[in-house]
């Protein structure tokens, strides 16, 4: 079991109306080593029982040799953990954390297309992965980041993702909005239609086989459950699907 560490909040920034970015430094470590896609667990003073106090969040930043990590957190109505983080935590606050944890990480050798499918703050591990691939010139195939939001204002890291798309020719940023109205310039609907269209278009009469792919799913249970079924229906295998469940 990894030891508990003390982190100090060094910066807080609102990303959307209900989403906030927290930068946490771990002074007792020279650098915080982790693999993109991993998470940390916070022990928050919100309950007497340990397992009622623990909240896990994917690391939204990428390994950069420092002892600072970023978390992006959405305020959940009635959520004890996020209410505490939004109302009680300020710059200078200390947080007890453990990590890194998790196996939701990139393959050692990327020999297949990557589909990063997410909703809300589920974009966090994928931001880390794409940055890591770019920063380290890691050989890879196509990368599709399919990000489901309600409205345009909910698109976390939008400008950054668009900039990454211009820097990395193999990277496609594909946000889709379920409740956006009157804007013909954006993709509307849910994430499922987007990856189904790509997979179908990549398979044609001249090449009837599915392109090899890894599907990484991160978000709420309903989205993940439906995506798993749809990906299997396309003809992919269970081993092609990797998931990180929120909530």
mmCIF file of C-alpha atoms in Angstrom:
data_model
loop_
_atom_site.group_PDB
_atom_site.id
_atom_site.type_symbol
_atom_site.label_atom_id
_atom_site.label_comp_id
_atom_site.label_asym_id
_atom_site.label_seq_id
_atom_site.Cartn_x
_atom_site.Cartn_y
_atom_site.Cartn_z
ATOM 1 C CA UNK A 1 0.000 0.000 0.000
ATOM 2 C CA UNK A 2 1.359 3.412 -0.965
ATOM 3 C CA UNK A 3 1.978 5.852 1.894
ATOM 4 C CA UNK A 4 -0.199 8.884 2.489
ATOM 5 C CA UNK A 5 1.487 12.154 1.498
ATOM 6 C CA UNK A 6 0.801 15.788 2.288
ATOM 7 C CA UNK A 7 0.059 18.002 -0.690
ATOM 8 C CA UNK A 8 -0.165 21.775 -0.696
ATOM 9 C CA UNK A 9 -2.588 23.577 -3.000
ATOM 10 C CA UNK A 10 -0.546 26.177 -4.876
ATOM 11 C CA UNK A 11 -3.073 27.342 -7.473
ATOM 12 C CA UNK A 12 -6.820 27.159 -8.108
ATOM 13 C CA UNK A 13 -8.551 28.214 -11.320
ATOM 14 C CA UNK A 14 -12.158 28.015 -12.481
ATOM 15 C CA UNK A 15 -12.392 26.160 -15.783
ATOM 16 C CA UNK A 16 -16.188 26.368 -16.177
ATOM 17 C CA UNK A 17 -19.031 27.485 -13.912
ATOM 18 C CA UNK A 18 -19.008 24.171 -12.047
ATOM 19 C CA UNK A 19 -15.497 22.885 -12.752
ATOM 20 C CA UNK A 20 -12.292 23.896 -11.034
ATOM 21 C CA UNK A 21 -8.613 23.116 -11.578
ATOM 22 C CA UNK A 22 -6.393 22.458 -8.554
ATOM 23 C CA UNK A 23 -2.595 22.421 -8.693
ATOM 24 C CA UNK A 24 -1.111 20.423 -5.815
ATOM 25 C CA UNK A 25 2.549 20.324 -4.841
ATOM 26 C CA UNK A 26 3.975 17.434 -2.812
ATOM 27 C CA UNK A 27 6.946 19.042 -1.002
ATOM 28 C CA UNK A 28 8.274 15.792 0.493
ATOM 29 C CA UNK A 29 8.937 14.423 -3.015
ATOM 30 C CA UNK A 30 11.527 15.795 -5.418
ATOM 31 C CA UNK A 31 9.276 14.715 -8.266
ATOM 32 C CA UNK A 32 5.903 13.013 -8.461
ATOM 33 C CA UNK A 33 6.361 10.002 -10.742
ATOM 34 C CA UNK A 34 3.279 8.602 -12.457
ATOM 35 C CA UNK A 35 2.039 7.222 -15.744
ATOM 36 C CA UNK A 36 -0.507 9.277 -17.692
ATOM 37 C CA UNK A 37 -3.965 7.924 -16.904
ATOM 38 C CA UNK A 38 -3.311 7.180 -13.242
ATOM 39 C CA UNK A 39 -5.175 8.794 -10.334
ATOM 40 C CA UNK A 40 -4.660 9.950 -6.761
ATOM 41 C CA UNK A 41 -6.917 9.404 -3.757
ATOM 42 C CA UNK A 42 -7.641 12.280 -1.378
ATOM 43 C CA UNK A 43 -8.481 11.709 2.282
ATOM 44 C CA UNK A 44 -10.897 14.551 3.051
ATOM 45 C CA UNK A 45 -12.185 15.496 6.531
ATOM 46 C CA UNK A 46 -15.820 14.877 5.639
ATOM 47 C CA UNK A 47 -16.659 11.700 7.593
ATOM 48 C CA UNK A 48 -15.509 9.638 10.578
ATOM 49 C CA UNK A 49 -15.129 6.448 8.516
ATOM 50 C CA UNK A 50 -12.054 6.247 6.294
ATOM 51 C CA UNK A 51 -13.791 4.756 3.286
ATOM 52 C CA UNK A 52 -16.387 7.536 3.448
ATOM 53 C CA UNK A 53 -13.664 10.182 3.270
ATOM 54 C CA UNK A 54 -11.732 8.925 0.278
ATOM 55 C CA UNK A 55 -12.247 10.469 -3.154
ATOM 56 C CA UNK A 56 -10.234 9.519 -6.246
ATOM 57 C CA UNK A 57 -9.438 11.836 -9.157
ATOM 58 C CA UNK A 58 -7.542 11.255 -12.389
ATOM 59 C CA UNK A 59 -4.384 13.308 -12.764
ATOM 60 C CA UNK A 60 -5.047 15.888 -15.473
ATOM 61 C CA UNK A 61 -1.405 16.895 -15.916
ATOM 62 C CA UNK A 62 1.433 14.888 -17.429
ATOM 63 C CA UNK A 63 4.791 13.782 -15.979
ATOM 64 C CA UNK A 64 7.099 16.791 -16.203
ATOM 65 C CA UNK A 65 9.783 16.013 -13.638
ATOM 66 C CA UNK A 66 8.264 18.232 -10.941
ATOM 67 C CA UNK A 67 6.397 17.473 -7.725
ATOM 68 C CA UNK A 68 3.253 19.301 -8.899
ATOM 69 C CA UNK A 69 0.124 17.627 -10.278
ATOM 70 C CA UNK A 70 -3.155 19.050 -11.558
ATOM 71 C CA UNK A 71 -6.654 17.774 -10.820
ATOM 72 C CA UNK A 72 -9.810 18.986 -12.571
ATOM 73 C CA UNK A 73 -12.926 18.508 -10.452
ATOM 74 C CA UNK A 74 -16.622 19.130 -11.067
ATOM 75 C CA UNK A 75 -18.876 20.287 -8.259
ATOM 76 C CA UNK A 76 -21.500 17.586 -7.714
ATOM 77 C CA UNK A 77 -24.825 18.583 -6.214
ATOM 78 C CA UNK A 78 -24.951 17.090 -2.729
ATOM 79 C CA UNK A 79 -21.432 15.671 -3.047
ATOM 80 C CA UNK A 80 -19.614 15.895 0.287
ATOM 81 C CA UNK A 81 -16.169 15.639 -1.286
ATOM 82 C CA UNK A 82 -16.533 18.239 -3.993
ATOM 83 C CA UNK A 83 -18.478 20.594 -1.711
ATOM 84 C CA UNK A 84 -15.541 20.517 0.697
ATOM 85 C CA UNK A 85 -13.002 21.067 -2.078
ATOM 86 C CA UNK A 86 -14.933 23.992 -3.564
ATOM 87 C CA UNK A 87 -15.971 25.689 -0.309
ATOM 88 C CA UNK A 88 -13.134 24.990 2.109
ATOM 89 C CA UNK A 89 -9.953 24.532 0.088
ATOM 90 C CA UNK A 90 -7.972 27.634 -0.875
ATOM 91 C CA UNK A 91 -4.434 28.340 -2.056
ATOM 92 C CA UNK A 92 -2.175 27.234 0.780
ATOM 93 C CA UNK A 93 -4.524 24.495 2.029
ATOM 94 C CA UNK A 94 -3.014 21.086 2.712
ATOM 95 C CA UNK A 95 -4.544 17.871 1.370
ATOM 96 C CA UNK A 96 -3.735 14.295 2.353
ATOM 97 C CA UNK A 97 -3.274 12.160 -0.760
ATOM 98 C CA UNK A 98 -2.099 8.745 -1.888
ATOM 99 C CA UNK A 99 -0.873 7.745 -5.298
ATOM 100 C CA UNK A 100 -0.271 7.326 -8.087
ATOM 101 C CA UNK A 101 -2.680 4.429 -8.539
ATOM 102 C CA UNK A 102 -4.398 2.629 -11.388
ATOM 103 C CA UNK A 103 -3.666 0.695 -14.574
ATOM 104 C CA UNK A 104 -5.681 2.876 -16.968
ATOM 105 C CA UNK A 105 -2.531 3.691 -18.929
ATOM 106 C CA UNK A 106 -1.147 3.639 -22.447
ATOM 107 C CA UNK A 107 0.237 0.408 -23.914
ATOM 108 C CA UNK A 108 4.025 0.214 -23.852
ATOM 109 C CA UNK A 109 4.030 0.113 -27.653
ATOM 110 C CA UNK A 110 1.197 1.890 -29.453
ATOM 111 C CA UNK A 111 0.480 -0.255 -32.491
ATOM 112 C CA UNK A 112 -3.250 0.485 -32.846
ATOM 113 C CA UNK A 113 -5.486 3.521 -33.261
ATOM 114 C CA UNK A 114 -6.463 5.097 -29.947
ATOM 115 C CA UNK A 115 -10.055 6.113 -29.254
ATOM 116 C CA UNK A 116 -10.294 8.257 -26.130
ATOM 117 C CA UNK A 117 -14.016 8.473 -25.317
ATOM 118 C CA UNK A 118 -15.090 10.599 -22.381
ATOM 119 C CA UNK A 119 -17.640 12.884 -20.789
ATOM 120 C CA UNK A 120 -17.075 15.772 -18.375
ATOM 121 C CA UNK A 121 -13.938 15.589 -16.260
ATOM 122 C CA UNK A 122 -13.255 12.190 -17.849
ATOM 123 C CA UNK A 123 -11.078 14.149 -20.266
ATOM 124 C CA UNK A 124 -8.403 14.453 -17.546
ATOM 125 C CA UNK A 125 -6.430 11.233 -18.191
ATOM 126 C CA UNK A 126 -6.626 11.720 -21.955
ATOM 127 C CA UNK A 127 -5.218 15.230 -21.751
ATOM 128 C CA UNK A 128 -2.280 13.708 -19.877
ATOM 129 C CA UNK A 129 -1.851 10.892 -22.408
ATOM 130 C CA UNK A 130 -1.914 13.086 -25.518
ATOM 131 C CA UNK A 131 0.525 15.571 -23.999
ATOM 132 C CA UNK A 132 2.825 12.719 -22.985
ATOM 133 C CA UNK A 133 2.812 11.253 -26.505
ATOM 134 C CA UNK A 134 3.571 14.657 -28.035
ATOM 135 C CA UNK A 135 6.239 15.681 -25.520
ATOM 136 C CA UNK A 136 8.135 12.411 -25.838
ATOM 137 C CA UNK A 137 7.685 11.834 -29.596
ATOM 138 C CA UNK A 138 6.175 8.428 -28.892
ATOM 139 C CA UNK A 139 5.411 6.490 -32.096
ATOM 140 C CA UNK A 140 1.670 6.009 -32.491
ATOM 141 C CA UNK A 141 -1.205 5.647 -34.948
ATOM 142 C CA UNK A 142 -4.344 7.823 -35.081
ATOM 143 C CA UNK A 143 -5.703 9.353 -31.887
ATOM 144 C CA UNK A 144 -9.384 10.312 -31.640
ATOM 145 C CA UNK A 145 -10.469 12.278 -28.567
ATOM 146 C CA UNK A 146 -14.272 12.074 -28.515
ATOM 147 C CA UNK A 147 -15.508 14.353 -25.761
ATOM 148 C CA UNK A 148 -19.168 14.548 -24.781
ATOM 149 C CA UNK A 149 -20.518 17.728 -23.156
ATOM 150 C CA UNK A 150 -23.895 19.335 -22.720
ATOM 151 C CA UNK A 151 -23.023 22.765 -24.135
ATOM 152 C CA UNK A 152 -20.028 24.522 -25.657
ATOM 153 C CA UNK A 153 -19.250 26.266 -22.394
ATOM 154 C CA UNK A 154 -18.736 22.871 -20.748
ATOM 155 C CA UNK A 155 -15.843 21.868 -23.027
ATOM 156 C CA UNK A 156 -12.890 21.555 -20.666
ATOM 157 C CA UNK A 157 -9.480 22.496 -22.095
ATOM 158 C CA UNK A 158 -11.090 23.425 -25.405
ATOM 159 C CA UNK A 159 -8.435 25.899 -26.572
ATOM 160 C CA UNK A 160 -5.635 23.598 -25.490
ATOM 161 C CA UNK A 161 -7.123 20.632 -27.336
ATOM 162 C CA UNK A 162 -7.522 22.701 -30.501
ATOM 163 C CA UNK A 163 -3.897 23.783 -30.219
ATOM 164 C CA UNK A 164 -2.792 20.172 -29.763
ATOM 165 C CA UNK A 165 -4.739 19.235 -32.875
ATOM 166 C CA UNK A 166 -2.728 21.789 -34.863
ATOM 167 C CA UNK A 167 0.553 20.468 -33.420
ATOM 168 C CA UNK A 168 -0.085 16.755 -33.849
ATOM 169 C CA UNK A 169 -1.378 15.714 -37.261
ATOM 170 C CA UNK A 170 -2.528 12.299 -36.032
ATOM 171 C CA UNK A 171 -4.647 13.791 -33.240
ATOM 172 C CA UNK A 172 -8.328 14.546 -33.839
ATOM 173 C CA UNK A 173 -10.274 16.524 -31.227
ATOM 174 C CA UNK A 174 -13.976 15.691 -31.630
ATOM 175 C CA UNK A 175 -16.228 17.357 -29.062
ATOM 176 C CA UNK A 176 -19.942 16.696 -29.333
ATOM 177 C CA UNK A 177 -22.704 18.566 -27.511
ATOM 178 C CA UNK A 178 -25.961 16.989 -26.363
ATOM 179 C CA UNK A 179 -27.871 20.167 -25.449
ATOM 180 C CA UNK A 180 -26.372 22.849 -27.655
ATOM 181 C CA UNK A 181 -29.010 24.585 -29.777
ATOM 182 C CA UNK A 182 -28.905 27.068 -32.618
ATOM 183 C CA UNK A 183 -25.203 26.606 -33.353
ATOM 184 C CA UNK A 184 -24.572 25.001 -36.718
ATOM 185 C CA UNK A 185 -20.793 25.171 -36.280
ATOM 186 C CA UNK A 186 -20.545 22.420 -33.672
ATOM 187 C CA UNK A 187 -21.147 18.669 -33.626
ATOM 188 C CA UNK A 188 -24.343 17.763 -31.781
ATOM 189 C CA UNK A 189 -25.450 14.564 -30.111
ATOM 190 C CA UNK A 190 -23.678 11.924 -28.048
ATOM 191 C CA UNK A 191 -20.237 10.344 -28.245
ATOM 192 C CA UNK A 192 -21.449 6.985 -29.550
ATOM 193 C CA UNK A 193 -22.405 8.176 -33.026
ATOM 194 C CA UNK A 194 -18.967 9.761 -33.463
ATOM 195 C CA UNK A 195 -16.798 6.685 -32.919
ATOM 196 C CA UNK A 196 -19.283 4.461 -34.750
ATOM 197 C CA UNK A 197 -19.062 6.727 -37.807
ATOM 198 C CA UNK A 198 -15.261 6.729 -37.722
ATOM 199 C CA UNK A 199 -15.031 2.952 -37.384
ATOM 200 C CA UNK A 200 -17.575 2.432 -40.154
ATOM 201 C CA UNK A 201 -15.864 4.881 -42.498
ATOM 202 C CA UNK A 202 -12.488 3.242 -41.853
ATOM 203 C CA UNK A 203 -13.937 -0.041 -43.072
ATOM 204 C CA UNK A 204 -14.915 -0.152 -46.749
ATOM 205 C CA UNK A 205 -15.336 -2.636 -49.587
ATOM 206 C CA UNK A 206 -11.643 -2.480 -50.441
ATOM 207 C CA UNK A 207 -10.688 -2.972 -46.778
ATOM 208 C CA UNK A 208 -13.501 -4.891 -45.076
ATOM 209 C CA UNK A 209 -11.641 -5.466 -41.827
ATOM 210 C CA UNK A 210 -11.833 -3.275 -38.768
ATOM 211 C CA UNK A 211 -8.772 -1.158 -38.125
ATOM 212 C CA UNK A 212 -7.029 -2.401 -34.966
ATOM 213 C CA UNK A 213 -7.884 -0.083 -32.081
ATOM 214 C CA UNK A 214 -7.714 0.462 -28.340
ATOM 215 C CA UNK A 215 -10.845 2.049 -26.859
ATOM 216 C CA UNK A 216 -10.321 3.972 -23.635
ATOM 217 C CA UNK A 217 -13.548 4.965 -21.868
ATOM 218 C CA UNK A 218 -13.669 7.438 -19.000
ATOM 219 C CA UNK A 219 -16.763 8.974 -17.449
ATOM 220 C CA UNK A 220 -20.069 8.050 -15.896
ATOM 221 C CA UNK A 221 -21.360 4.483 -15.770
ATOM 222 C CA UNK A 222 -24.248 4.899 -18.240
ATOM 223 C CA UNK A 223 -21.954 6.210 -20.976
ATOM 224 C CA UNK A 224 -19.382 3.482 -20.380
ATOM 225 C CA UNK A 225 -21.946 0.662 -20.326
ATOM 226 C CA UNK A 226 -23.491 1.797 -23.597
ATOM 227 C CA UNK A 227 -20.109 2.342 -25.245
ATOM 228 C CA UNK A 228 -18.926 -1.141 -24.296
ATOM 229 C CA UNK A 229 -21.969 -2.722 -25.930
ATOM 230 C CA UNK A 230 -21.707 -0.616 -29.067
ATOM 231 C CA UNK A 231 -17.980 -1.260 -29.499
ATOM 232 C CA UNK A 232 -18.520 -4.997 -29.128
ATOM 233 C CA UNK A 233 -21.358 -4.778 -31.675
ATOM 234 C CA UNK A 234 -18.946 -3.174 -34.132
ATOM 235 C CA UNK A 235 -16.904 -6.367 -33.971
ATOM 236 C CA UNK A 236 -14.152 -5.460 -31.523
ATOM 237 C CA UNK A 237 -13.063 -7.719 -28.678
ATOM 238 C CA UNK A 238 -13.397 -7.098 -24.937
ATOM 239 C CA UNK A 239 -9.611 -6.901 -24.671
ATOM 240 C CA UNK A 240 -9.698 -3.828 -26.928
ATOM 241 C CA UNK A 241 -11.713 -1.914 -24.310
ATOM 242 C CA UNK A 242 -10.151 -0.190 -21.288
ATOM 243 C CA UNK A 243 -12.236 1.767 -18.845
ATOM 244 C CA UNK A 244 -12.097 4.130 -15.877
ATOM 245 C CA UNK A 245 -15.428 4.515 -14.125
ATOM 246 C CA UNK A 246 -16.384 7.778 -12.389
ATOM 247 C CA UNK A 247 -18.848 7.872 -9.558
#
